[in-house]
PDB file of C-alpha atoms in Angstrom:
ATOM      1  CA  UNK T  47       0.000   0.000   0.000  1.00 49.00           C
ATOM      2  CA  UNK T  48       1.345   3.375  -1.033  1.00 50.00           C
ATOM      3  CA  UNK T  49       2.393   5.620   1.825  1.00 49.00           C
ATOM      4  CA  UNK T  50       0.653   8.984   1.939  1.00 50.00           C
ATOM      5  CA  UNK T  51       3.211  11.810   2.064  1.00 51.00           C
ATOM      6  CA  UNK T  52       3.221  13.998   5.174  1.00 51.00           C
ATOM      7  CA  UNK T  53       1.392  17.281   4.802  1.00 51.00           C
ATOM      8  CA  UNK T  54       2.477  20.502   6.506  1.00 50.00           C
ATOM      9  CA  UNK T  55       0.607  21.385   9.673  1.00 45.00           C
ATOM     10  CA  UNK T  56      -1.608  24.389   9.199  1.00 49.00           C
ATOM     11  CA  UNK T  57      -3.190  26.589  11.865  1.00 45.00           C
ATOM     12  CA  UNK T  58      -6.384  28.485  11.518  1.00 49.00           C
ATOM     13  CA  UNK T  59      -6.598  31.683  13.606  1.00 47.00           C
ATOM     14  CA  UNK T  60     -10.068  32.830  14.425  1.00 48.00           C
ATOM     15  CA  UNK T  61     -10.498  36.478  15.351  1.00 50.00           C
ATOM     16  CA  UNK T  62     -11.659  37.100  18.909  1.00 49.00           C
ATOM     17  CA  UNK T  63     -14.934  38.936  19.443  1.00 50.00           C
ATOM     18  CA  UNK T  64     -14.350  42.670  19.894  1.00 53.00           C
ATOM     19  CA  UNK T  65     -14.943  43.952  23.385  1.00 50.00           C
ATOM     20  CA  UNK T  66     -17.445  46.708  23.675  1.00 53.00           C
ATOM     21  CA  UNK T  67     -15.820  50.135  23.845  1.00 51.00           C
ATOM     22  CA  UNK T  68     -15.749  51.427  27.449  1.00 52.00           C
ATOM     23  CA  UNK T  69     -18.502  53.846  28.352  1.00 53.00           C
ATOM     24  CA  UNK T  70     -16.299  56.834  29.234  1.00 57.00           C
ATOM     25  CA  UNK T  71     -19.284  59.029  30.013  1.00 61.00           C
ATOM     26  CA  UNK T  72     -20.516  56.559  32.653  1.00 60.00           C
ATOM     27  CA  UNK T  73     -17.022  56.353  34.173  1.00 61.00           C
ATOM     28  CA  UNK T  74     -16.826  60.150  34.324  1.00 67.00           C
ATOM     29  CA  UNK T  75     -20.196  60.364  36.055  1.00 66.00           C
ATOM     30  CA  UNK T  76     -19.172  57.698  38.568  1.00 65.00           C
ATOM     31  CA  UNK T  77     -15.938  59.568  39.295  1.00 66.00           C
ATOM     32  CA  UNK T  78     -17.821  62.780  39.916  1.00 68.00           C
ATOM     33  CA  UNK T  79     -20.191  61.078  42.337  1.00 65.00           C
ATOM     34  CA  UNK T  80     -17.252  59.534  44.215  1.00 66.00           C
ATOM     35  CA  UNK T  81     -15.563  62.952  44.474  1.00 66.00           C
ATOM     36  CA  UNK T  82     -18.787  64.539  45.729  1.00 64.00           C
ATOM     37  CA  UNK T  83     -19.237  61.819  48.356  1.00 63.00           C
ATOM     38  CA  UNK T  84     -15.624  62.280  49.481  1.00 64.00           C
ATOM     39  CA  UNK T  85     -16.140  66.026  49.882  1.00 59.00           C
ATOM     40  CA  UNK T  86     -19.322  65.442  51.875  1.00 57.00           C
ATOM     41  CA  UNK T  87     -17.549  62.990  54.182  1.00 55.00           C
ATOM     42  CA  UNK T  88     -14.723  65.480  54.794  1.00 55.00           C
ATOM     43  CA  UNK T  89     -17.122  68.356  55.436  1.00 53.00           C
ATOM     44  CA  UNK T  90     -19.649  66.417  57.510  1.00 53.00           C
ATOM     45  CA  UNK T  91     -18.051  67.128  60.928  1.00 54.00           C
ATOM     46  CA  UNK T  92     -18.080  70.862  60.255  1.00 56.00           C
ATOM     47  CA  UNK T  93     -21.647  70.764  58.946  1.00 55.00           C
ATOM     48  CA  UNK T  94     -22.772  68.716  61.944  1.00 50.00           C
ATOM     49  CA  UNK T  95     -21.224  71.102  64.469  1.00 51.00           C
ATOM     50  CA  UNK T  96     -22.871  74.108  62.834  1.00 52.00           C
ATOM     51  CA  UNK T  97     -26.170  72.248  62.735  1.00 48.00           C
ATOM     52  CA  UNK T  98     -25.805  71.511  66.444  1.00 48.00           C
ATOM     53  CA  UNK T  99     -25.044  75.117  67.281  1.00 47.00           C
ATOM     54  CA  UNK T 100     -27.478  76.885  64.965  1.00 48.00           C
ATOM     55  CA  UNK T 101     -30.420  74.474  64.773  1.00 45.00           C
ATOM     56  CA  UNK T 102     -30.567  72.027  67.690  1.00 42.00           C
ATOM     57  CA  UNK T 103     -31.079  74.430  70.591  1.00 47.00           C
ATOM     58  CA  UNK T 104     -33.069  74.126  73.788  1.00 45.00           C
ATOM     59  CA  UNK T 105     -36.207  76.266  73.880  1.00 41.00           C
ATOM     60  CA  UNK T 106     -35.392  79.876  74.704  1.00 47.00           C
ATOM     61  CA  UNK T 107     -31.702  79.562  73.888  1.00 53.00           C
ATOM     62  CA  UNK T 108     -30.295  82.572  72.047  1.00 79.00           C
ATOM     63  CA  UNK T 109     -26.917  83.775  70.821  1.00 89.00           C
ATOM     64  CA  UNK T 110     -25.487  86.823  72.501  1.00 95.00           C
ATOM     65  CA  UNK T 111     -23.138  87.546  69.606  1.00 97.00           C
ATOM     66  CA  UNK T 112     -24.546  88.441  66.209  1.00 96.00           C
ATOM     67  CA  UNK T 113     -24.182  85.648  63.658  1.00 96.00           C
ATOM     68  CA  UNK T 114     -22.732  86.780  60.330  1.00 95.00           C
ATOM     69  CA  UNK T 115     -24.714  85.669  57.306  1.00 92.00           C
ATOM     70  CA  UNK T 116     -23.252  84.984  54.863  1.00 92.00           C
ATOM     71  CA  UNK T 117     -19.993  84.166  56.600  1.00 90.00           C
ATOM     72  CA  UNK T 118     -16.873  85.823  55.224  1.00 95.00           C
ATOM     73  CA  UNK T 119     -13.641  83.890  54.642  1.00 97.00           C
ATOM     74  CA  UNK T 120     -10.264  85.214  55.757  1.00 96.00           C
ATOM     75  CA  UNK T 121      -8.976  87.601  53.080  1.00 96.00           C
ATOM     76  CA  UNK T 122      -5.693  87.419  51.193  1.00 94.00           C
ATOM     77  CA  UNK T 123      -4.265  90.043  53.515  1.00 96.00           C
ATOM     78  CA  UNK T 124      -0.725  89.967  54.913  1.00 97.00           C
ATOM     79  CA  UNK T 125       0.087  91.282  58.383  1.00 98.00           C
ATOM     80  CA  UNK T 126       3.388  91.917  60.153  1.00 98.00           C
ATOM     81  CA  UNK T 127       4.124  90.412  63.553  1.00 97.00           C
ATOM     82  CA  UNK T 128       6.137  92.243  66.270  1.00 95.00           C
ATOM     83  CA  UNK T 129       9.374  90.667  65.025  1.00 94.00           C
ATOM     84  CA  UNK T 130       8.808  92.015  61.501  1.00 95.00           C
ATOM     85  CA  UNK T 131       7.818  88.683  59.969  1.00 97.00           C
ATOM     86  CA  UNK T 132       5.139  88.747  57.264  1.00 98.00           C
ATOM     87  CA  UNK T 133       2.158  86.548  58.134  1.00 98.00           C
ATOM     88  CA  UNK T 134      -0.770  85.933  55.736  1.00 98.00           C
ATOM     89  CA  UNK T 135      -4.085  86.051  57.603  1.00 97.00           C
ATOM     90  CA  UNK T 136      -5.051  82.799  55.897  1.00 97.00           C
ATOM     91  CA  UNK T 137      -2.241  81.160  57.896  1.00 96.00           C
ATOM     92  CA  UNK T 138      -4.395  81.622  61.020  1.00 96.00           C
ATOM     93  CA  UNK T 139      -6.923  79.054  59.801  1.00 94.00           C
ATOM     94  CA  UNK T 140      -7.579  75.695  61.508  1.00 93.00           C
ATOM     95  CA  UNK T 141      -8.089  77.326  64.886  1.00 94.00           C
ATOM     96  CA  UNK T 142     -10.894  79.340  66.492  1.00 97.00           C
ATOM     97  CA  UNK T 143      -9.902  83.031  66.476  1.00 98.00           C
ATOM     98  CA  UNK T 144     -11.048  85.599  69.061  1.00 98.00           C
ATOM     99  CA  UNK T 145     -10.203  88.950  67.450  1.00 98.00           C
ATOM    100  CA  UNK T 146      -9.986  92.580  68.487  1.00 98.00           C
ATOM    101  CA  UNK T 147      -9.021  95.511  66.255  1.00 98.00           C
ATOM    102  CA  UNK T 148      -7.397  98.722  67.474  1.00 98.00           C
ATOM    103  CA  UNK T 149      -4.777 101.346  66.741  1.00 98.00           C
ATOM    104  CA  UNK T 150      -1.246 100.436  67.851  1.00 97.00           C
ATOM    105  CA  UNK T 151      -1.374 103.182  70.496  1.00 96.00           C
ATOM    106  CA  UNK T 152      -4.096 101.094  72.226  1.00 97.00           C
ATOM    107  CA  UNK T 153      -6.379 103.431  74.194  1.00 97.00           C
ATOM    108  CA  UNK T 154      -8.450 102.431  77.246  1.00 97.00           C
ATOM    109  CA  UNK T 155     -11.082 100.622  75.172  1.00 97.00           C
ATOM    110  CA  UNK T 156      -8.367  98.659  73.374  1.00 98.00           C
ATOM    111  CA  UNK T 157      -6.744  97.665  76.651  1.00 97.00           C
ATOM    112  CA  UNK T 158     -10.092  96.501  78.031  1.00 97.00           C
ATOM    113  CA  UNK T 159     -10.633  94.327  74.971  1.00 98.00           C
ATOM    114  CA  UNK T 160      -7.155  92.802  75.236  1.00 98.00           C
ATOM    115  CA  UNK T 161      -7.675  92.099  78.936  1.00 97.00           C
ATOM    116  CA  UNK T 162     -11.092  90.553  78.261  1.00 98.00           C
ATOM    117  CA  UNK T 163      -9.730  88.374  75.458  1.00 98.00           C
ATOM    118  CA  UNK T 164      -6.924  87.075  77.651  1.00 98.00           C
ATOM    119  CA  UNK T 165      -9.173  86.426  80.669  1.00 97.00           C
ATOM    120  CA  UNK T 166     -11.935  84.698  78.718  1.00 97.00           C
ATOM    121  CA  UNK T 167      -9.435  82.469  76.954  1.00 97.00           C
ATOM    122  CA  UNK T 168      -7.962  81.447  80.312  1.00 96.00           C
ATOM    123  CA  UNK T 169     -11.416  80.547  81.665  1.00 96.00           C
ATOM    124  CA  UNK T 170     -11.807  77.951  78.910  1.00 95.00           C
ATOM    125  CA  UNK T 171      -9.461  75.634  80.786  1.00 92.00           C
ATOM    126  CA  UNK T 172      -8.391  72.639  78.711  1.00 91.00           C
ATOM    127  CA  UNK T 173     -10.130  74.115  75.662  1.00 93.00           C
ATOM    128  CA  UNK T 174      -8.146  77.352  75.675  1.00 94.00           C
ATOM    129  CA  UNK T 175      -5.610  75.933  73.217  1.00 94.00           C
ATOM    130  CA  UNK T 176      -8.407  75.624  70.653  1.00 95.00           C
ATOM    131  CA  UNK T 177      -8.910  79.409  70.683  1.00 97.00           C
ATOM    132  CA  UNK T 178      -6.292  81.946  69.553  1.00 97.00           C
ATOM    133  CA  UNK T 179      -6.287  85.423  71.074  1.00 98.00           C
ATOM    134  CA  UNK T 180      -5.702  87.776  68.135  1.00 98.00           C
ATOM    135  CA  UNK T 181      -5.073  91.528  68.024  1.00 98.00           C
ATOM    136  CA  UNK T 182      -5.145  93.071  64.544  1.00 98.00           C
ATOM    137  CA  UNK T 183      -3.537  96.458  65.067  1.00 98.00           C
ATOM    138  CA  UNK T 184      -3.655  99.410  62.699  1.00 98.00           C
ATOM    139  CA  UNK T 185      -2.002 102.833  62.514  1.00 97.00           C
ATOM    140  CA  UNK T 186       1.669 103.080  63.420  1.00 95.00           C
ATOM    141  CA  UNK T 187       3.774  99.964  62.763  1.00 95.00           C
ATOM    142  CA  UNK T 188       5.634 100.643  66.023  1.00 94.00           C
ATOM    143  CA  UNK T 189       4.502  98.771  69.138  1.00 95.00           C
ATOM    144  CA  UNK T 190       5.554  99.845  72.616  1.00 95.00           C
ATOM    145  CA  UNK T 191       7.572  97.434  74.742  1.00 95.00           C
ATOM    146  CA  UNK T 192       4.914  97.255  77.522  1.00 96.00           C
ATOM    147  CA  UNK T 193       2.282  96.244  74.938  1.00 96.00           C
ATOM    148  CA  UNK T 194       4.624  93.639  73.465  1.00 95.00           C
ATOM    149  CA  UNK T 195       5.009  92.075  76.882  1.00 96.00           C
ATOM    150  CA  UNK T 196       1.303  92.316  77.732  1.00 96.00           C
ATOM    151  CA  UNK T 197       0.315  90.566  74.499  1.00 97.00           C
ATOM    152  CA  UNK T 198       3.103  87.967  74.423  1.00 96.00           C
ATOM    153  CA  UNK T 199       0.515  85.156  74.519  1.00 96.00           C
ATOM    154  CA  UNK T 200      -1.505  86.690  71.675  1.00 98.00           C
ATOM    155  CA  UNK T 201      -1.172  86.665  67.908  1.00 98.00           C
ATOM    156  CA  UNK T 202      -0.464  90.335  67.159  1.00 98.00           C
ATOM    157  CA  UNK T 203      -0.377  91.482  63.538  1.00 98.00           C
ATOM    158  CA  UNK T 204      -0.059  94.973  62.100  1.00 98.00           C
ATOM    159  CA  UNK T 205      -2.460  95.256  59.147  1.00 98.00           C
ATOM    160  CA  UNK T 206      -3.721  97.886  56.741  1.00 97.00           C
ATOM    161  CA  UNK T 207      -6.926  99.374  58.167  1.00 96.00           C
ATOM    162  CA  UNK T 208      -8.556  99.991  54.786  1.00 96.00           C
ATOM    163  CA  UNK T 209      -7.880  96.433  53.621  1.00 96.00           C
ATOM    164  CA  UNK T 210      -9.156  95.009  56.914  1.00 97.00           C
ATOM    165  CA  UNK T 211     -12.390  96.974  56.578  1.00 96.00           C
ATOM    166  CA  UNK T 212     -13.214  95.076  53.388  1.00 96.00           C
ATOM    167  CA  UNK T 213     -13.534  91.936  55.508  1.00 97.00           C
ATOM    168  CA  UNK T 214     -14.611  92.755  59.087  1.00 98.00           C
ATOM    169  CA  UNK T 215     -17.402  95.274  59.482  1.00 97.00           C
ATOM    170  CA  UNK T 216     -18.904  96.972  62.538  1.00 97.00           C
ATOM    171  CA  UNK T 217     -22.592  97.264  63.334  1.00 97.00           C
ATOM    172  CA  UNK T 218     -24.375 100.311  61.959  1.00 96.00           C
ATOM    173  CA  UNK T 219     -23.173 103.489  63.651  1.00 96.00           C
ATOM    174  CA  UNK T 220     -20.187 101.754  65.286  1.00 97.00           C
ATOM    175  CA  UNK T 221     -16.452 101.558  64.599  1.00 97.00           C
ATOM    176  CA  UNK T 222     -14.470  98.466  63.705  1.00 97.00           C
ATOM    177  CA  UNK T 223     -12.591  98.649  67.014  1.00 97.00           C
ATOM    178  CA  UNK T 224     -15.823  98.734  69.054  1.00 98.00           C
ATOM    179  CA  UNK T 225     -16.438  94.984  68.680  1.00 98.00           C
ATOM    180  CA  UNK T 226     -14.883  91.611  69.357  1.00 98.00           C
ATOM    181  CA  UNK T 227     -15.069  89.083  66.519  1.00 98.00           C
ATOM    182  CA  UNK T 228     -14.997  85.277  66.173  1.00 98.00           C
ATOM    183  CA  UNK T 229     -13.598  83.346  63.203  1.00 97.00           C
ATOM    184  CA  UNK T 230     -14.139  79.589  62.918  1.00 96.00           C
ATOM    185  CA  UNK T 231     -11.398  77.018  62.146  1.00 95.00           C
ATOM    186  CA  UNK T 232     -12.430  76.928  58.498  1.00 94.00           C
ATOM    187  CA  UNK T 233     -11.443  80.596  58.304  1.00 95.00           C
ATOM    188  CA  UNK T 234     -14.889  82.208  58.206  1.00 97.00           C
ATOM    189  CA  UNK T 235     -15.789  85.298  60.200  1.00 97.00           C
ATOM    190  CA  UNK T 236     -19.028  84.074  61.772  1.00 96.00           C
ATOM    191  CA  UNK T 237     -19.802  86.184  64.896  1.00 97.00           C
ATOM    192  CA  UNK T 238     -19.606  89.782  66.134  1.00 98.00           C
ATOM    193  CA  UNK T 239     -20.127  90.716  69.785  1.00 98.00           C
ATOM    194  CA  UNK T 240     -21.960  93.896  70.840  1.00 97.00           C
ATOM    195  CA  UNK T 241     -20.243  97.089  71.914  1.00 97.00           C
ATOM    196  CA  UNK T 242     -19.198  96.930  75.594  1.00 95.00           C
ATOM    197  CA  UNK T 243     -19.940  93.239  75.588  1.00 96.00           C
ATOM    198  CA  UNK T 244     -20.971  91.417  78.761  1.00 97.00           C
ATOM    199  CA  UNK T 245     -18.092  89.010  79.570  1.00 97.00           C
ATOM    200  CA  UNK T 246     -20.445  86.349  80.958  1.00 97.00           C
ATOM    201  CA  UNK T 247     -22.508  86.318  77.778  1.00 97.00           C
ATOM    202  CA  UNK T 248     -19.403  86.234  75.585  1.00 97.00           C
ATOM    203  CA  UNK T 249     -18.056  83.326  77.622  1.00 97.00           C
ATOM    204  CA  UNK T 250     -21.340  81.456  77.212  1.00 96.00           C
ATOM    205  CA  UNK T 251     -21.209  81.803  73.409  1.00 97.00           C
ATOM    206  CA  UNK T 252     -17.565  80.722  73.270  1.00 97.00           C
ATOM    207  CA  UNK T 253     -18.337  77.681  75.417  1.00 95.00           C
ATOM    208  CA  UNK T 254     -21.174  76.688  73.102  1.00 94.00           C
ATOM    209  CA  UNK T 255     -19.096  77.070  69.964  1.00 94.00           C
ATOM    210  CA  UNK T 256     -16.274  74.970  71.358  1.00 94.00           C
ATOM    211  CA  UNK T 257     -18.632  72.356  72.738  1.00 92.00           C
ATOM    212  CA  UNK T 258     -20.531  72.041  69.441  1.00 91.00           C
ATOM    213  CA  UNK T 259     -17.280  71.504  67.526  1.00 90.00           C
ATOM    214  CA  UNK T 260     -15.481  69.349  70.102  1.00 85.00           C
ATOM    215  CA  UNK T 261     -15.843  66.073  68.176  1.00 83.00           C
ATOM    216  CA  UNK T 262     -13.927  67.319  65.111  1.00 78.00           C
ATOM    217  CA  UNK T 263     -11.914  70.370  66.179  1.00 82.00           C
ATOM    218  CA  UNK T 264      -8.709  69.747  68.129  1.00 76.00           C
ATOM    219  CA  UNK T 265      -6.109  72.073  69.590  1.00 80.00           C
ATOM    220  CA  UNK T 266      -3.361  73.252  67.267  1.00 76.00           C
ATOM    221  CA  UNK T 267      -3.146  73.590  63.526  1.00 74.00           C
TER     222      UNK T 267
END
């Protein structure tokens, strides 16, 4: 019987089915939702503390200080500290700020505000490190040695009065230096106390603010 000659081995390649093109629009939408959820998670402690302070209040509870609406973020303003170092105001964020404004000469009203700021901060006990005592001074860049020593525990910055007035504002008929102001850790000016403020009432508002934010705000920046 005749032997059949060997034939070369041949391979047949079948094309694979084409995968569907990825739905880039769906992926983009999913990414946006994830980013939004992440932002909400990050902001939720702040939102919750404001909700606690502004909304969930016992009957008859009222703020002594005037709430600022809408709140105003720290401006891109640069101050000078007593050593001559330039300090952007935005650098003060991530801490509660208890602010007074006055000319560098610091008259009797200014001295009373500085004394009140220092004393009220001390009464906060373990929470005092969550609140910075801040004096934004205007007028002459020079600061007397006694005032330097008296405000050694404060953040003291020399700023331009006109620029400052575009951010902080007094009540109608009052001057900028007549009030004490509160800025939250996010950097928003959110409260203004009345002229010749009652220390007990100011202390009560500060206690409430710190208590409402205690679960997310910690001492230091």
